[in-house]
């Protein structure tokens, strides 16, 4: 059972479904009635119509505890909240794409176990996906494909990441084995934060960036997180406080790197016809780009290590498909595990000029109210980084912002947004461009 002392608050956006409307009639109206004359003449597009998540934090319970927080109980609540937000019935769902849970998850084959708990026959696909840090981004992508391929008119992208009750040593070893090259990284103890520290040192060498400029990213993200009920750390910090933290891997300190955290989120995706039929605001996925640079985390071929070429190429694909340029964007939710990564990927996506990402952060260009707000959720540094579902939280923020429901952190008039996922040190990138429809 779900422990009372580990009660999880679920947040969703959107209004409550009208109680007087019969559920079966609603299903027929939204799904069966979504194929009109326009469906034959318009290109098929996919929309995010509902979202729900728990606050990032410590939710996992240790084996020795009397009562446990069970992953499926958390996800069941999220499915109900997200479908309510979307204005669809559970029976409308035809495909579900789960992020692969951490190896510490008690229930294996979680995807089919969840289908059993939901008592939900599906004609589409039910599966789990895995791609390290890109796992959640791939879940969204696969859920989109289910709709584009005609297997579903409504699909879920969802998942849960539990890790905080596992010892730091065990978690570090698991992460090393997952991400590292067994011939080099693992024996040398070359952790992911080490990759990013190398990036930071190179960037500071090439562009004269300072630790104060890197710290500006952490300060900005904590400010954004202070306005987000889903964020793990909400107390604002100063530049001096960031610089005073103990070093992790030089030149990165404690507030330059992400915390460990548990999290879970659910997104409801639908064909554009279904989205229209709900009569509610929705978010169209207008562009998608992917690029892998052919290396495993750190390239053994001399290259521009801070160019993030995969992100540059993937974003160019996504912008072209959406028919926009970087200058059309109103906000960005970036998969950026460290301060330096946000700086580098913002440059690779064309949000700021090359070599000026750290200056843009210091000058307030990427803060709410600035030219191009980045990580309005608080980002991985402050909202939190439950890695296998991190990108789902990015999409939750995009859905809130582009539907005008972000409260105090709302970007005024936001219509276009971009979100990224990465495989490791941006050796691969998955970029999605979104447009809000009110």
Short mmCIF file of C-alpha atoms in Angstrom, two decimals:
data_model
loop_
_atom_site.label_atom_id
_atom_site.label_comp_id
_atom_site.label_asym_id
_atom_site.label_seq_id
_atom_site.Cartn_x
_atom_site.Cartn_y
_atom_site.Cartn_z
CA UNK A 1 0.00 0.00 0.00
CA UNK A 2 1.03 3.62 -0.40
CA UNK A 3 2.59 4.88 2.81
CA UNK A 4 0.72 7.79 4.36
CA UNK A 5 3.96 9.44 5.38
CA UNK A 6 5.11 9.35 1.77
CA UNK A 7 1.96 10.89 0.29
CA UNK A 8 2.58 12.21 -3.21
CA UNK A 9 0.85 15.33 -4.43
CA UNK A 10 -0.09 15.11 -8.09
CA UNK A 11 -0.25 18.29 -10.14
CA UNK A 12 -2.16 18.60 -13.38
CA UNK A 13 -3.39 21.50 -15.44
CA UNK A 14 -6.75 21.95 -17.09
CA UNK A 15 -10.34 22.04 -16.02
CA UNK A 16 -12.41 19.19 -14.64
CA UNK A 17 -14.43 17.15 -17.14
CA UNK A 18 -18.13 17.91 -17.01
CA UNK A 19 -19.61 15.36 -14.66
CA UNK A 20 -22.98 15.35 -16.39
CA UNK A 21 -21.55 14.17 -19.70
CA UNK A 22 -21.74 10.41 -20.17
CA UNK A 23 -18.26 8.90 -20.53
CA UNK A 24 -19.15 6.64 -23.46
CA UNK A 25 -20.72 9.56 -25.33
CA UNK A 26 -17.59 11.59 -24.72
CA UNK A 27 -15.44 8.77 -26.06
CA UNK A 28 -17.53 8.51 -29.21
CA UNK A 29 -17.46 12.28 -29.69
CA UNK A 30 -13.70 12.65 -29.29
CA UNK A 31 -12.34 9.53 -30.93
CA UNK A 32 -14.89 8.16 -33.37
CA UNK A 33 -15.99 11.66 -34.33
CA UNK A 34 -12.50 12.96 -34.91
CA UNK A 35 -12.27 11.80 -38.52
CA UNK A 36 -13.94 14.53 -40.56
CA UNK A 37 -13.40 15.97 -44.02
CA UNK A 38 -10.43 18.01 -42.83
CA UNK A 39 -8.59 14.85 -41.78
CA UNK A 40 -8.22 13.82 -45.43
CA UNK A 41 -6.83 17.15 -46.64
CA UNK A 42 -4.57 18.19 -43.76
CA UNK A 43 -1.24 16.60 -42.84
CA UNK A 44 -1.52 14.46 -39.73
CA UNK A 45 -0.16 16.24 -36.65
CA UNK A 46 0.13 15.25 -33.02
CA UNK A 47 -0.80 17.34 -29.99
CA UNK A 48 -0.17 17.25 -26.26
CA UNK A 49 -3.60 17.65 -24.68
CA UNK A 50 -3.01 16.64 -21.05
CA UNK A 51 -0.23 16.43 -18.48
CA UNK A 52 0.31 15.47 -14.87
CA UNK A 53 3.32 14.97 -12.60
CA UNK A 54 4.43 14.59 -9.01
CA UNK A 55 6.89 17.05 -7.47
CA UNK A 56 10.49 15.91 -7.92
CA UNK A 57 12.02 14.85 -4.63
CA UNK A 58 12.56 11.90 -2.33
CA UNK A 59 9.67 9.45 -2.71
CA UNK A 60 11.28 6.02 -2.92
CA UNK A 61 11.09 3.93 0.25
CA UNK A 62 13.85 1.63 1.46
CA UNK A 63 13.30 -2.13 1.54
CA UNK A 64 13.42 -2.16 5.34
CA UNK A 65 10.53 0.27 5.75
CA UNK A 66 7.17 -1.10 6.84
CA UNK A 67 5.16 0.67 4.15
CA UNK A 68 6.35 1.23 0.59
CA UNK A 69 5.63 3.77 -2.08
CA UNK A 70 4.66 1.58 -5.04
CA UNK A 71 5.43 2.77 -8.54
CA UNK A 72 2.21 1.56 -10.10
CA UNK A 73 0.06 3.35 -7.52
CA UNK A 74 1.79 6.61 -8.37
CA UNK A 75 1.39 6.07 -12.12
CA UNK A 76 -2.27 5.07 -11.85
CA UNK A 77 -3.07 8.38 -10.20
CA UNK A 78 -1.13 10.27 -12.87
CA UNK A 79 -3.02 8.55 -15.70
CA UNK A 80 -6.33 9.57 -14.14
CA UNK A 81 -5.17 13.14 -13.56
CA UNK A 82 -3.69 13.54 -17.05
CA UNK A 83 -6.74 12.17 -18.86
CA UNK A 84 -8.97 14.44 -16.78
CA UNK A 85 -6.76 17.37 -17.78
CA UNK A 86 -6.98 16.28 -21.43
CA UNK A 87 -10.77 15.93 -21.43
CA UNK A 88 -10.71 12.33 -22.62
CA UNK A 89 -11.78 9.06 -21.07
CA UNK A 90 -9.39 6.29 -20.07
CA UNK A 91 -11.02 4.08 -22.69
CA UNK A 92 -9.89 6.48 -25.43
CA UNK A 93 -6.25 5.42 -24.84
CA UNK A 94 -5.00 2.99 -27.48
CA UNK A 95 -1.21 3.04 -27.00
CA UNK A 96 1.05 3.53 -23.99
CA UNK A 97 4.78 4.15 -24.12
CA UNK A 98 6.58 3.85 -20.77
CA UNK A 99 10.08 4.90 -19.87
CA UNK A 100 12.08 1.92 -18.64
CA UNK A 101 12.18 2.09 -14.82
CA UNK A 102 15.40 2.07 -12.87
CA UNK A 103 16.77 -1.41 -12.10
CA UNK A 104 15.80 -0.83 -8.47
CA UNK A 105 12.07 -0.79 -9.34
CA UNK A 106 10.29 -3.59 -7.48
CA UNK A 107 7.81 -4.44 -10.21
CA UNK A 108 9.37 -5.75 -13.43
CA UNK A 109 7.54 -5.67 -16.78
CA UNK A 110 5.95 -2.52 -15.42
CA UNK A 111 4.25 -1.66 -18.72
CA UNK A 112 2.12 -4.78 -18.95
CA UNK A 113 1.55 -4.80 -15.19
CA UNK A 114 0.16 -1.27 -15.51
CA UNK A 115 -2.17 -2.29 -18.32
CA UNK A 116 -3.52 -4.98 -16.03
CA UNK A 117 -4.09 -2.47 -13.26
CA UNK A 118 -5.80 -0.07 -15.66
CA UNK A 119 -7.91 -2.92 -17.12
CA UNK A 120 -7.24 -1.31 -20.47
CA UNK A 121 -7.33 -3.29 -23.74
CA UNK A 122 -5.14 -1.54 -26.35
CA UNK A 123 -5.12 -1.99 -30.11
CA UNK A 124 -1.90 -0.02 -30.49
CA UNK A 125 1.46 -0.71 -28.86
CA UNK A 126 2.32 -1.05 -25.17
CA UNK A 127 6.05 -0.99 -24.46
CA UNK A 128 8.96 0.40 -22.45
CA UNK A 129 11.77 2.38 -24.07
CA UNK A 130 15.32 3.03 -22.93
CA UNK A 131 17.97 5.48 -24.08
CA UNK A 132 19.81 6.67 -20.97
CA UNK A 133 19.20 10.42 -20.61
CA UNK A 134 17.16 10.40 -23.83
CA UNK A 135 14.72 7.78 -22.49
CA UNK A 136 11.81 10.14 -21.81
CA UNK A 137 12.34 12.05 -25.08
CA UNK A 138 12.19 8.74 -26.94
CA UNK A 139 8.97 7.87 -25.10
CA UNK A 140 7.35 11.05 -26.42
CA UNK A 141 8.70 10.36 -29.91
CA UNK A 142 7.40 6.80 -29.94
CA UNK A 143 3.98 7.89 -28.66
CA UNK A 144 3.88 10.41 -31.54
CA UNK A 145 4.70 7.63 -33.98
CA UNK A 146 1.81 5.54 -32.67
CA UNK A 147 -0.56 8.31 -33.72
CA UNK A 148 1.19 9.17 -36.99
CA UNK A 149 1.18 5.48 -37.99
CA UNK A 150 -2.55 5.22 -37.31
CA UNK A 151 -2.24 2.79 -34.44
CA UNK A 152 -3.89 5.19 -31.99
CA UNK A 153 -5.76 8.47 -31.84
CA UNK A 154 -4.89 8.90 -28.16
CA UNK A 155 -1.59 7.69 -26.66
CA UNK A 156 0.27 8.13 -23.40
CA UNK A 157 3.96 8.83 -22.79
CA UNK A 158 4.64 8.17 -19.14
CA UNK A 159 7.10 6.85 -16.62
CA UNK A 160 8.54 6.83 -13.14
CA UNK A 161 12.11 7.12 -11.87
CA UNK A 162 12.85 5.95 -8.32
CA UNK A 163 16.42 6.03 -7.01
CA UNK A 164 16.84 8.07 -3.81
CA UNK A 165 16.56 5.17 -1.35
CA UNK A 166 19.50 3.45 -3.07
CA UNK A 167 22.97 4.19 -1.73
CA UNK A 168 25.05 6.75 -3.59
CA UNK A 169 27.78 4.17 -4.18
CA UNK A 170 25.42 1.61 -5.71
CA UNK A 171 23.75 4.27 -7.85
CA UNK A 172 27.11 5.61 -9.04
CA UNK A 173 28.28 2.13 -10.05
CA UNK A 174 25.03 1.51 -11.91
CA UNK A 175 25.36 4.84 -13.72
CA UNK A 176 28.98 4.14 -14.64
CA UNK A 177 28.09 0.75 -16.05
CA UNK A 178 25.19 2.27 -17.96
CA UNK A 179 27.01 5.20 -19.52
CA UNK A 180 30.70 4.37 -19.53
CA UNK A 181 33.02 2.65 -21.96
CA UNK A 182 34.02 -0.55 -20.13
CA UNK A 183 37.54 -0.31 -21.62
CA UNK A 184 38.16 3.27 -20.47
CA UNK A 185 35.52 5.21 -18.52
CA UNK A 186 34.60 2.58 -15.95
CA UNK A 187 38.11 1.46 -14.87
CA UNK A 188 39.25 5.09 -14.72
CA UNK A 189 36.24 6.18 -12.66
CA UNK A 190 35.36 8.71 -15.34
CA UNK A 191 31.91 9.87 -14.22
CA UNK A 192 29.40 11.81 -16.36
CA UNK A 193 30.07 14.99 -14.34
CA UNK A 194 33.69 14.66 -15.44
CA UNK A 195 32.63 15.01 -19.08
CA UNK A 196 30.86 18.26 -18.32
CA UNK A 197 33.75 19.56 -16.21
CA UNK A 198 36.02 19.07 -19.24
CA UNK A 199 33.50 21.01 -21.34
CA UNK A 200 33.50 23.83 -18.79
CA UNK A 201 37.29 24.04 -18.65
CA UNK A 202 37.50 24.18 -22.44
CA UNK A 203 34.75 26.80 -22.70
CA UNK A 204 36.41 28.99 -20.10
CA UNK A 205 39.71 28.65 -21.95
CA UNK A 206 38.29 29.49 -25.39
CA UNK A 207 35.81 32.22 -24.48
CA UNK A 208 37.13 33.67 -21.22
CA UNK A 209 34.01 32.66 -19.31
CA UNK A 210 34.18 32.92 -15.54
CA UNK A 211 32.75 30.84 -12.73
CA UNK A 212 30.53 33.81 -11.86
CA UNK A 213 28.98 33.56 -15.33
CA UNK A 214 28.39 29.83 -14.93
CA UNK A 215 26.89 30.51 -11.51
CA UNK A 216 24.38 32.88 -13.12
CA UNK A 217 22.71 29.84 -14.70
CA UNK A 218 22.25 28.19 -11.31
CA UNK A 219 20.90 31.40 -9.77
CA UNK A 220 18.46 31.90 -12.64
CA UNK A 221 17.21 28.32 -12.54
CA UNK A 222 16.65 28.44 -8.79
CA UNK A 223 14.61 31.62 -9.23
CA UNK A 224 12.45 29.89 -11.84
CA UNK A 225 12.11 26.84 -9.57
CA UNK A 226 10.90 29.04 -6.72
CA UNK A 227 7.78 29.63 -8.82
CA UNK A 228 7.22 25.96 -9.73
CA UNK A 229 5.30 23.62 -7.37
CA UNK A 230 6.90 20.61 -9.08
CA UNK A 231 10.46 21.73 -8.30
CA UNK A 232 12.75 19.86 -5.93
CA UNK A 233 14.65 22.94 -4.69
CA UNK A 234 12.69 26.19 -4.44
CA UNK A 235 14.75 28.42 -2.15
CA UNK A 236 16.47 31.19 -4.18
CA UNK A 237 20.27 31.35 -4.08
CA UNK A 238 22.82 34.08 -4.77
CA UNK A 239 25.92 34.02 -6.92
CA UNK A 240 28.04 34.09 -3.78
CA UNK A 241 26.23 31.04 -2.40
CA UNK A 242 26.78 29.12 -5.63
CA UNK A 243 30.49 29.95 -5.66
CA UNK A 244 30.87 29.02 -1.98
CA UNK A 245 29.74 25.41 -2.47
CA UNK A 246 32.21 22.55 -2.30
CA UNK A 247 33.78 21.45 -5.59
CA UNK A 248 32.46 18.32 -7.32
CA UNK A 249 34.75 18.17 -10.35
CA UNK A 250 36.68 21.36 -11.04
CA UNK A 251 35.52 23.86 -12.13
CA UNK A 252 31.99 22.66 -11.23
CA UNK A 253 30.69 22.98 -7.68
CA UNK A 254 27.70 21.50 -5.92
CA UNK A 255 25.14 23.94 -7.34
CA UNK A 256 26.55 23.54 -10.87
CA UNK A 257 25.48 19.89 -10.99
CA UNK A 258 22.07 18.18 -10.68
CA UNK A 259 20.68 16.55 -7.54
CA UNK A 260 19.36 13.01 -7.34
CA UNK A 261 15.59 12.80 -7.28
CA UNK A 262 12.53 10.65 -7.80
CA UNK A 263 9.81 11.68 -10.20
CA UNK A 264 6.91 10.53 -12.35
CA UNK A 265 4.94 12.17 -15.14
CA UNK A 266 2.29 11.38 -17.72
CA UNK A 267 1.50 13.12 -21.01
CA UNK A 268 -1.62 12.56 -23.10
CA UNK A 269 -1.01 12.82 -26.83
CA UNK A 270 -3.69 12.83 -29.50
CA UNK A 271 -4.28 13.45 -33.17
CA UNK A 272 -4.95 17.09 -33.97
CA UNK A 273 -8.56 16.19 -34.78
CA UNK A 274 -9.10 14.80 -31.30
CA UNK A 275 -7.32 17.81 -29.79
CA UNK A 276 -9.68 20.17 -31.59
CA UNK A 277 -12.71 18.16 -30.51
CA UNK A 278 -11.88 18.62 -26.82
CA UNK A 279 -12.48 22.34 -27.15
CA UNK A 280 -9.48 23.00 -24.90
CA UNK A 281 -6.07 24.59 -25.53
CA UNK A 282 -3.46 22.15 -26.78
CA UNK A 283 0.16 22.03 -27.94
CA UNK A 284 1.10 20.84 -31.43
CA UNK A 285 4.38 19.00 -31.97
CA UNK A 286 5.45 20.85 -35.10
CA UNK A 287 9.04 19.74 -35.62
CA UNK A 288 11.36 16.90 -34.68
CA UNK A 289 15.08 16.42 -35.24
CA UNK A 290 17.57 13.73 -34.21
CA UNK A 291 21.31 13.43 -34.67
CA UNK A 292 23.97 11.07 -33.29
CA UNK A 293 27.58 12.10 -33.83
CA UNK A 294 28.88 8.52 -33.92
CA UNK A 295 30.75 8.61 -30.62
CA UNK A 296 30.16 7.08 -27.20
CA UNK A 297 29.89 10.04 -24.81
CA UNK A 298 33.46 11.29 -25.32
CA UNK A 299 34.77 11.04 -28.88
CA UNK A 300 38.13 9.40 -29.52
CA UNK A 301 38.36 11.44 -32.73
CA UNK A 302 39.55 15.06 -32.44
CA UNK A 303 36.51 17.33 -32.64
CA UNK A 304 34.97 20.54 -31.39
CA UNK A 305 34.13 19.21 -27.94
CA UNK A 306 32.05 22.24 -26.97
CA UNK A 307 30.26 22.64 -30.31
CA UNK A 308 27.51 20.11 -29.47
CA UNK A 309 27.18 19.39 -33.18
CA UNK A 310 24.47 16.77 -32.67
CA UNK A 311 22.25 19.37 -30.98
CA UNK A 312 23.04 21.88 -33.72
CA UNK A 313 22.06 19.45 -36.49
CA UNK A 314 18.98 18.08 -34.69
CA UNK A 315 17.62 21.56 -33.96
CA UNK A 316 18.14 22.60 -37.58
CA UNK A 317 16.02 19.62 -38.66
CA UNK A 318 13.31 20.45 -36.10
CA UNK A 319 13.19 24.15 -37.04
CA UNK A 320 12.95 23.33 -40.75
CA UNK A 321 10.12 20.87 -40.19
CA UNK A 322 8.25 23.41 -38.06
CA UNK A 323 8.89 26.18 -40.57
CA UNK A 324 10.51 28.52 -38.03
CA UNK A 325 13.92 29.74 -36.97
CA UNK A 326 15.44 29.99 -33.50
CA UNK A 327 14.47 33.67 -33.37
CA UNK A 328 10.77 32.70 -33.47
CA UNK A 329 10.98 30.79 -30.18
CA UNK A 330 9.47 32.21 -27.01
CA UNK A 331 11.07 29.79 -24.53
CA UNK A 332 13.22 26.67 -24.25
CA UNK A 333 13.23 23.70 -21.85
CA UNK A 334 16.66 22.15 -22.17
CA UNK A 335 18.02 18.83 -20.98
CA UNK A 336 21.03 20.38 -19.27
CA UNK A 337 22.53 18.42 -16.35
CA UNK A 338 25.07 21.14 -15.48
CA UNK A 339 25.37 24.91 -15.78
CA UNK A 340 27.87 24.56 -18.60
CA UNK A 341 25.57 22.22 -20.54
CA UNK A 342 22.75 24.77 -20.56
CA UNK A 343 25.20 27.35 -21.90
CA UNK A 344 26.54 25.07 -24.63
CA UNK A 345 23.22 23.70 -25.81
CA UNK A 346 21.66 27.18 -25.86
CA UNK A 347 24.42 28.16 -28.26
CA UNK A 348 24.07 24.99 -30.35
CA UNK A 349 20.33 25.62 -30.75
CA UNK A 350 20.95 29.17 -31.91
CA UNK A 351 19.23 30.74 -28.92
CA UNK A 352 22.35 32.82 -28.20
CA UNK A 353 25.49 33.44 -30.29
CA UNK A 354 28.47 31.13 -30.00
CA UNK A 355 30.65 32.05 -27.04
CA UNK A 356 28.01 34.29 -25.42
CA UNK A 357 25.85 31.75 -23.58
CA UNK A 358 27.39 32.50 -20.21
CA UNK A 359 27.20 36.27 -20.77
CA UNK A 360 23.53 35.96 -21.80
CA UNK A 361 22.79 34.18 -18.52
CA UNK A 362 24.62 36.82 -16.48
CA UNK A 363 22.84 39.66 -18.33
CA UNK A 364 19.39 38.18 -17.71
CA UNK A 365 18.58 37.35 -21.33
CA UNK A 366 17.59 33.79 -20.39
CA UNK A 367 15.64 34.70 -17.23
CA UNK A 368 11.87 35.11 -17.11
CA UNK A 369 11.17 38.52 -18.61
CA UNK A 370 14.34 38.32 -20.70
CA UNK A 371 14.76 37.90 -24.45
CA UNK A 372 14.58 34.09 -24.48
CA UNK A 373 13.66 32.45 -21.14
CA UNK A 374 15.41 29.10 -20.70
CA UNK A 375 14.42 26.36 -18.25
CA UNK A 376 11.41 28.21 -16.85
CA UNK A 377 10.62 25.09 -14.79
CA UNK A 378 13.89 25.50 -12.89
CA UNK A 379 15.67 23.02 -15.11
CA UNK A 380 17.57 19.94 -14.05
CA UNK A 381 19.58 21.90 -11.48
CA UNK A 382 16.60 23.04 -9.38
CA UNK A 383 13.39 21.49 -10.67
CA UNK A 384 15.25 18.21 -10.44
CA UNK A 385 16.70 15.44 -12.57
CA UNK A 386 15.03 12.02 -12.20
CA UNK A 387 16.93 11.13 -15.34
CA UNK A 388 14.77 8.46 -16.98
CA UNK A 389 11.74 10.80 -16.86
CA UNK A 390 13.47 14.19 -16.94
CA UNK A 391 12.35 15.08 -20.46
CA UNK A 392 8.74 14.31 -19.53
CA UNK A 393 9.01 17.12 -16.98
CA UNK A 394 10.38 19.37 -19.74
CA UNK A 395 7.29 18.61 -21.83
CA UNK A 396 4.98 19.18 -18.87
CA UNK A 397 6.49 22.67 -18.58
CA UNK A 398 6.12 23.27 -22.31
CA UNK A 399 2.47 22.16 -22.11
CA UNK A 400 1.79 24.53 -19.22
CA UNK A 401 3.54 27.48 -20.82
CA UNK A 402 2.03 27.14 -24.30
CA UNK A 403 -1.47 26.64 -22.88
CA UNK A 404 -1.03 29.76 -20.74
CA UNK A 405 -1.21 27.91 -17.42
CA UNK A 406 2.24 28.44 -15.89
CA UNK A 407 1.09 30.91 -13.24
CA UNK A 408 3.79 33.20 -11.87
CA UNK A 409 6.39 31.87 -14.27
CA UNK A 410 4.22 32.30 -17.37
CA UNK A 411 6.06 33.66 -20.40
CA UNK A 412 3.74 36.36 -21.71
CA UNK A 413 2.22 35.52 -25.09
CA UNK A 414 4.23 32.29 -25.45
CA UNK A 415 3.38 30.45 -28.67
CA UNK A 416 6.54 28.60 -29.72
CA UNK A 417 8.80 26.46 -27.55
CA UNK A 418 11.62 23.98 -27.95
CA UNK A 419 12.74 21.07 -25.76
CA UNK A 420 15.75 18.78 -25.99
CA UNK A 421 16.87 15.35 -24.87
CA UNK A 422 20.42 14.06 -24.86
CA UNK A 423 22.08 10.66 -24.89
CA UNK A 424 25.30 11.65 -23.10
CA UNK A 425 27.37 14.83 -23.32
CA UNK A 426 25.17 15.61 -26.33
CA UNK A 427 26.84 12.98 -28.48
CA UNK A 428 23.21 12.54 -29.57
CA UNK A 429 20.30 14.95 -29.38
CA UNK A 430 16.55 14.73 -29.87
CA UNK A 431 14.85 18.10 -30.38
CA UNK A 432 11.13 18.88 -30.53
CA UNK A 433 9.49 22.17 -31.51
CA UNK A 434 6.04 22.95 -30.10
CA UNK A 435 3.30 25.44 -30.95
CA UNK A 436 0.52 26.41 -28.58
CA UNK A 437 -3.06 26.50 -29.88
CA UNK A 438 -5.56 28.37 -27.69
#
